[in-house]
Coordinates of C-alpha atoms and ligand atoms in Angstrom, one line a residue:
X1 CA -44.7 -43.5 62.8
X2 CA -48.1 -42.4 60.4
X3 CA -51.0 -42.9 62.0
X4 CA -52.1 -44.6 58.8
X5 CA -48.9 -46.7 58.2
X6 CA -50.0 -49.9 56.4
X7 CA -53.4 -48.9 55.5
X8 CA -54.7 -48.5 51.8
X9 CA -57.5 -45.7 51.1
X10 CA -59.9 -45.2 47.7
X11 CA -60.7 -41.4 48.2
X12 CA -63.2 -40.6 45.7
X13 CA -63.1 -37.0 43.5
X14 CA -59.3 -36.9 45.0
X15 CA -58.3 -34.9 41.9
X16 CA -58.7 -31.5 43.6
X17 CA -60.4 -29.7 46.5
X18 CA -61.1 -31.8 49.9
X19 CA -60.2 -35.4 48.8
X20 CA -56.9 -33.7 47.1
X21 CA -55.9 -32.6 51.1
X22 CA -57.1 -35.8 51.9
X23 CA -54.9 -37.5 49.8
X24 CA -52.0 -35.5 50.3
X25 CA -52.4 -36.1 54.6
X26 CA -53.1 -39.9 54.1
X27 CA -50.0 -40.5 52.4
X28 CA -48.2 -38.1 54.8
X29 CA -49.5 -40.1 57.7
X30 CA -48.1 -43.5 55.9
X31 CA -51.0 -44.7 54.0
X32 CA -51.4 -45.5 50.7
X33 CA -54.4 -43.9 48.5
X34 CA -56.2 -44.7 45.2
X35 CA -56.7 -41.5 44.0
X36 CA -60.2 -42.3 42.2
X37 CA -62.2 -39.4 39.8
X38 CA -63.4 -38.2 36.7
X39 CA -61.0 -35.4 35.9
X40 CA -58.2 -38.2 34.9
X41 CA -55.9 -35.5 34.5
X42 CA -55.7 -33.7 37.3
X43 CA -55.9 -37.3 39.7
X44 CA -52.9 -38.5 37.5
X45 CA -50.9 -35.3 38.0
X46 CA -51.4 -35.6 42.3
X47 CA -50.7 -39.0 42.0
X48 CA -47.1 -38.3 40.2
X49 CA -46.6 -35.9 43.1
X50 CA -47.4 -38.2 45.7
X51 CA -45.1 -40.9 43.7
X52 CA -46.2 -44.5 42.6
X53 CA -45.6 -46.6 45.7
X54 CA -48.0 -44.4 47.7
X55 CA -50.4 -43.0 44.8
X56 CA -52.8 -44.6 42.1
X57 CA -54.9 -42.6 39.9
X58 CA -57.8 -44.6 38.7
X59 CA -61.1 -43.3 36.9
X60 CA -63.9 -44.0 38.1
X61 CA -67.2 -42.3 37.9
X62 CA -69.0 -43.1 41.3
X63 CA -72.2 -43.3 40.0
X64 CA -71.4 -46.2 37.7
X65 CA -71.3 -49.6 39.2
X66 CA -68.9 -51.0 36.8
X67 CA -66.7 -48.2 37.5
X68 CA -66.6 -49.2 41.2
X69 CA -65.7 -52.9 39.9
X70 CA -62.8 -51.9 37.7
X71 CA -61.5 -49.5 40.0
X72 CA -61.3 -51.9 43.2
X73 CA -59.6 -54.6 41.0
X74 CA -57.2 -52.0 40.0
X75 CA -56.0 -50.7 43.2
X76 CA -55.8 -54.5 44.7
X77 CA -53.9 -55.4 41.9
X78 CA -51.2 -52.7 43.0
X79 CA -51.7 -52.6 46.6
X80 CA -52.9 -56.3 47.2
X81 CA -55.6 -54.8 49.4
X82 CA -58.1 -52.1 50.4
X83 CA -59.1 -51.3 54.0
X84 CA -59.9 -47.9 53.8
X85 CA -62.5 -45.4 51.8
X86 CA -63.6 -41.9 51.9
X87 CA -66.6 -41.1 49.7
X88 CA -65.4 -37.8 48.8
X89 CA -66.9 -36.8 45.6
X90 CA -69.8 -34.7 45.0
X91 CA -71.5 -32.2 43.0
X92 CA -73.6 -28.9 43.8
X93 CA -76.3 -27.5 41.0
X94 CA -78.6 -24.1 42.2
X95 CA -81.9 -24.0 42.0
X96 CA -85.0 -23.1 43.5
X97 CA -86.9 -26.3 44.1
X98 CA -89.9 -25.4 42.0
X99 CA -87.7 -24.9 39.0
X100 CA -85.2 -27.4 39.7
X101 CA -85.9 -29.8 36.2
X102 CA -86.3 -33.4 37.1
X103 CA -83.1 -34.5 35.4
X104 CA -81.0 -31.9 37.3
X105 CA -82.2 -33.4 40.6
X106 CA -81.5 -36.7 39.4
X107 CA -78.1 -36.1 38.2
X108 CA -77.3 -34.6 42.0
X109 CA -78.9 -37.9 43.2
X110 CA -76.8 -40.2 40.4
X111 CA -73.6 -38.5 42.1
X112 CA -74.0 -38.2 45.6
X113 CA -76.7 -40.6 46.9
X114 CA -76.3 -43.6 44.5
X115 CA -72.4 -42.8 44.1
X116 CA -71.9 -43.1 48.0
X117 CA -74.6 -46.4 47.9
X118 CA -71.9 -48.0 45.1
X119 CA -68.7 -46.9 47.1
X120 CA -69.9 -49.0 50.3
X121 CA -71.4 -51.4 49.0
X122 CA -68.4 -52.5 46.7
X123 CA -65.6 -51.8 48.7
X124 CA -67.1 -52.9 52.3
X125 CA -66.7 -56.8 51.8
X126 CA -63.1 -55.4 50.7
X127 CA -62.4 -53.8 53.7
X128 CA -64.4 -56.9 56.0
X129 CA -62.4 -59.6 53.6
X130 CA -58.7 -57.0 54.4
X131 CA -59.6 -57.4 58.2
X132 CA -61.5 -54.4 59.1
X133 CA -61.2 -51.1 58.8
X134 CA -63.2 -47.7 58.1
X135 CA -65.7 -45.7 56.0
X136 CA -65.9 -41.6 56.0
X137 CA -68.8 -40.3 53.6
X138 CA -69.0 -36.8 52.9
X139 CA -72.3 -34.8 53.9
X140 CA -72.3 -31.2 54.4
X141 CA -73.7 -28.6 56.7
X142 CA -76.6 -29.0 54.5
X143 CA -76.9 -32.6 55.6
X144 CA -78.0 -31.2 59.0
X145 CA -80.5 -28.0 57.9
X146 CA -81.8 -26.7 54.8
X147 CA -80.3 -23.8 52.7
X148 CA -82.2 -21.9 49.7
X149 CA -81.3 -23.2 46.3
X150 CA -79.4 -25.9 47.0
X151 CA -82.6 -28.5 47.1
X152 CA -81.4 -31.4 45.3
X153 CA -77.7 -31.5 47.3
X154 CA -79.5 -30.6 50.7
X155 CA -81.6 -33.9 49.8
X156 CA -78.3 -36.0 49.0
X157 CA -76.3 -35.3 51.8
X158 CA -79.5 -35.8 54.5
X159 CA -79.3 -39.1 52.7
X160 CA -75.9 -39.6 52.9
X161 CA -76.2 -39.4 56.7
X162 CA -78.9 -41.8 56.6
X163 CA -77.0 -44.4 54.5
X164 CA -73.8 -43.8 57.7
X165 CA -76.0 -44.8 60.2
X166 CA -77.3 -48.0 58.5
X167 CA -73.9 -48.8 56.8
X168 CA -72.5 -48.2 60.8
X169 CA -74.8 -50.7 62.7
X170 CA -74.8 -53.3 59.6
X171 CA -71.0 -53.2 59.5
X172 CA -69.9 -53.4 63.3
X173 CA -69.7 -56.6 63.5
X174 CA -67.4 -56.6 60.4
X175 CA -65.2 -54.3 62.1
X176 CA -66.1 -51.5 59.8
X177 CA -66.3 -48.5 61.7
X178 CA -68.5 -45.6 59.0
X179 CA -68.7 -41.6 60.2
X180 CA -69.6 -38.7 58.1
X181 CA -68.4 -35.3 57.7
X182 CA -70.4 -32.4 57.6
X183 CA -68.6 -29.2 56.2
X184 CA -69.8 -25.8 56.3
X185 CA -68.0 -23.3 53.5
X186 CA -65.0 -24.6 52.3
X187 CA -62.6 -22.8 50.4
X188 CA -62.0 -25.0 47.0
X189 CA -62.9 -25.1 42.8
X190 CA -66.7 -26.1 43.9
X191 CA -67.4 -23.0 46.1
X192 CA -65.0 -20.7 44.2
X193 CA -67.1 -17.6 42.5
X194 CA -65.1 -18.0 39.3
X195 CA -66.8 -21.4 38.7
X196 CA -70.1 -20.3 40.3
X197 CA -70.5 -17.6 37.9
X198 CA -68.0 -17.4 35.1
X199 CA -69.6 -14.1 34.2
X200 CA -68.5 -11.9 37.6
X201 CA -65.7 -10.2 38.2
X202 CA -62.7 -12.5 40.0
X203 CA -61.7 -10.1 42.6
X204 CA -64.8 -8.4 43.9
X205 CA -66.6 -12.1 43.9
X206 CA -63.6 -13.3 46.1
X207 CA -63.9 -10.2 48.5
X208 CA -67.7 -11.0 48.5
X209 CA -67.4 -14.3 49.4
X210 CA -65.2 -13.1 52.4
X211 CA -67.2 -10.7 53.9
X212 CA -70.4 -13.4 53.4
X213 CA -68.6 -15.6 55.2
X214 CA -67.4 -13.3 58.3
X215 CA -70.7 -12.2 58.9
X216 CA -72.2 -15.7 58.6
X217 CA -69.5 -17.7 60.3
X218 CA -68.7 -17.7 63.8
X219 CA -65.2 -18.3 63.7
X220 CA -65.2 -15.4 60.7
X221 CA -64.1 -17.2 57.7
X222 CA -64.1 -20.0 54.9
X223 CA -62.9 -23.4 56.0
X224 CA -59.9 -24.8 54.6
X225 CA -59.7 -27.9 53.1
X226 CA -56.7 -28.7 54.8
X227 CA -59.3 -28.4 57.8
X228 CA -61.4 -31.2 56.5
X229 CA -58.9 -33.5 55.6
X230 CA -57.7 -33.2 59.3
X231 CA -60.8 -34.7 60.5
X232 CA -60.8 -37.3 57.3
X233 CA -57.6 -38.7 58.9
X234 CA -59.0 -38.5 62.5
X235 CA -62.0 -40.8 61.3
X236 CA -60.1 -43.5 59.1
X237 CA -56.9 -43.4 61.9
X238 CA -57.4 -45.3 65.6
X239 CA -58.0 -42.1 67.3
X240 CA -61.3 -42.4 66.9
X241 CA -61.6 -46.5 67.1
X242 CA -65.1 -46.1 69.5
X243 CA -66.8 -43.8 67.2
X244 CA -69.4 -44.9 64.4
X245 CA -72.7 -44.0 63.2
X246 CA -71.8 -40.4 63.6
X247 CA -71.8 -36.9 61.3
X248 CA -68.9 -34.7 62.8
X249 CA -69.3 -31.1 61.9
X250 CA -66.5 -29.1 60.5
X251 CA -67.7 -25.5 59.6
X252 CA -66.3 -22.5 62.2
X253 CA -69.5 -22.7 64.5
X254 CA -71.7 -21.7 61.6
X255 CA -74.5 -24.8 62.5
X256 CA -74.1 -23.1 66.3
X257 CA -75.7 -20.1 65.5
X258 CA -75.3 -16.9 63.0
X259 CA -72.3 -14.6 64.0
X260 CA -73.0 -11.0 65.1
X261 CA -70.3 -9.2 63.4
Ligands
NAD1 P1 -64.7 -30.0 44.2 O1 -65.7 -29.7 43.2 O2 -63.5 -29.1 44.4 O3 -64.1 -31.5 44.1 C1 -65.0 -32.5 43.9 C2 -64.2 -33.6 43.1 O4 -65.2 -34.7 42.9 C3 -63.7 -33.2 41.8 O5 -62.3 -33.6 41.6 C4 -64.6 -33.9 40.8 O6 -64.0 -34.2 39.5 C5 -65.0 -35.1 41.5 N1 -66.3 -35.7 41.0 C6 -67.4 -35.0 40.7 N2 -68.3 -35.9 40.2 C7 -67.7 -37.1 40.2 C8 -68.1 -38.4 39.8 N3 -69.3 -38.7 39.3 N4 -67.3 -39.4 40.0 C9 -66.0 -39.2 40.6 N5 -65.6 -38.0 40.9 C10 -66.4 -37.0 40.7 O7 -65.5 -30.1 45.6 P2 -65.1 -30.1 47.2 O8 -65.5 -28.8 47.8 O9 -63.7 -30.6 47.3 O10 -66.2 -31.2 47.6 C11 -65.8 -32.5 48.1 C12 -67.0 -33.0 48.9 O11 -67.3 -32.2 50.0 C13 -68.3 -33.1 48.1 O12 -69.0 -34.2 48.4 C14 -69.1 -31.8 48.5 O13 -70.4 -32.0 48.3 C15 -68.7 -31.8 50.0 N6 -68.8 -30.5 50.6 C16 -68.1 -29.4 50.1 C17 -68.3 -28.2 50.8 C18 -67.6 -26.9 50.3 O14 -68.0 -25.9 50.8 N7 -66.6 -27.0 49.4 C19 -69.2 -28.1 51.9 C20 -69.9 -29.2 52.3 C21 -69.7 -30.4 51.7

């Protein structure tokens, strides 16, 4: 028995990275996911993987409200129902804040913020009208303290924790439980060096990035997102059926304190 048997998820930016490992675990614990992003592609390519009765790709961009319509009417056309939704995708921009142009910040905003905002707002009544069920939104380490150069995303997921705790008490009584993850350094395509800086050299950025990350990081290392999806599923599953309102940490102890090493 899954601990999601019978239960149908919309994960958000499921194409790759954390809500690809979420994907992948919901289904493997008996659910059934709407695999909903941009990158049509790649989403359509897990999806196959994963196999039709369990997976449907749909496009959606989360910062357009039509997008959220179409997309929910798709996936209860196939599934009949929705009772489940992890507000996964994001995007990160660098920038000091006094040179951060006004569009840039916006843009961070459009994505993460507003696109969070549209998820539970159209698929909550879903969830309430399906019976209950849960929301997981995705913060970040940076939800919880500041970081240089990352001013516009810091701003969105401190936001995104605020939008959890109202969407939590407003959506008790519905029997819509709502937590938030908060990962440190993960290891996937939006923390890779390639994609950060096209211009550096693969292999020395990657050994970089590890020995940042042993010296910052009390447990010594990047996070997997294997690791995050891990606490996804213990969110949207029954083991945590008295928890709501909350942001659960996932990042090797590095919010505890800096490492000595
Ligand atoms: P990623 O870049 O590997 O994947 C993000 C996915 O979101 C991609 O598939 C992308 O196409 C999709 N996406 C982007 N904009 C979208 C939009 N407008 N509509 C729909 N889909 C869109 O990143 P990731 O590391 O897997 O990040 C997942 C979430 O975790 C994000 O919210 C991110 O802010 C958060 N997070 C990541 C880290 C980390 O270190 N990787 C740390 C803390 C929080």
């Amino acid at each position: 028995m899954g601990k999601l048997d019978g239960r149908v998820v919309v994960i958000t930016g499921a194409a790759r990275g954390q809500g690809e490992q979420e994907a992948r675990l919901f289904v493997a614990e008996g659910a059934r996911v709407v695999l909903a992003d941009v990158r049509d592609e790649e989403a359509a390519a897990v999806a196959r993987e994963l196999g039709k009765d369990a997976a449907l790709p749909v496009h959606l961009d989360v910062s357009q409200e039509a997008d959220w319509a179409a997309a929910v009417a798709a996936a209860k056309d196939t599934f009949g129902k929705i009772d489940g939704l992890v507000n996964n995708a994001g995007i990160l921009r660098f920038n000091e804040l006094v040179n951060t142009p006004l569009e840039e910040f916006q843009q961070v905003v459009q994505v993460n913020q507003v696109g969070t905002f549209l998820g539970i707002r159209t698929v909550a009544p879903e969830i309430e009208a399906a019976g209950g069920g849960t929301i997981v939104n995705t913060s970040s380490y940076t939800g919880l303290t500041g970081m240089a150069y990352v001013g516009a995303y810091a701003a969105t997921k401190h936001a995104v924790l605020g939008l959890t705790r109202v969407a939590a008490v407003e959506l008790a009584a519905k029997g819509i439980r709502v937590n938030a993850l908060c990962p440190g350094a993960i290891d996937t395509p939006m923390t890779n060096p390639a994609v950060l800086d096209p211009t550096a050299d693969p292999e020395a950025s990657a050994a970089g990035v590890a020995e940042l990350y042993k010296r910052l990081v009390p447990l010594g290392r990047i996070g997997r997102p294997e690791e995050v999806a891990a606490l996804a599923l213990f969110l949207t599953s029954q083991d945590s059926s008295y928890i709501t309102g909350q942001p659960f940490v996932v990042d090797g102890g590095w919010l505890a304190g800096v490492g000595l090493a």
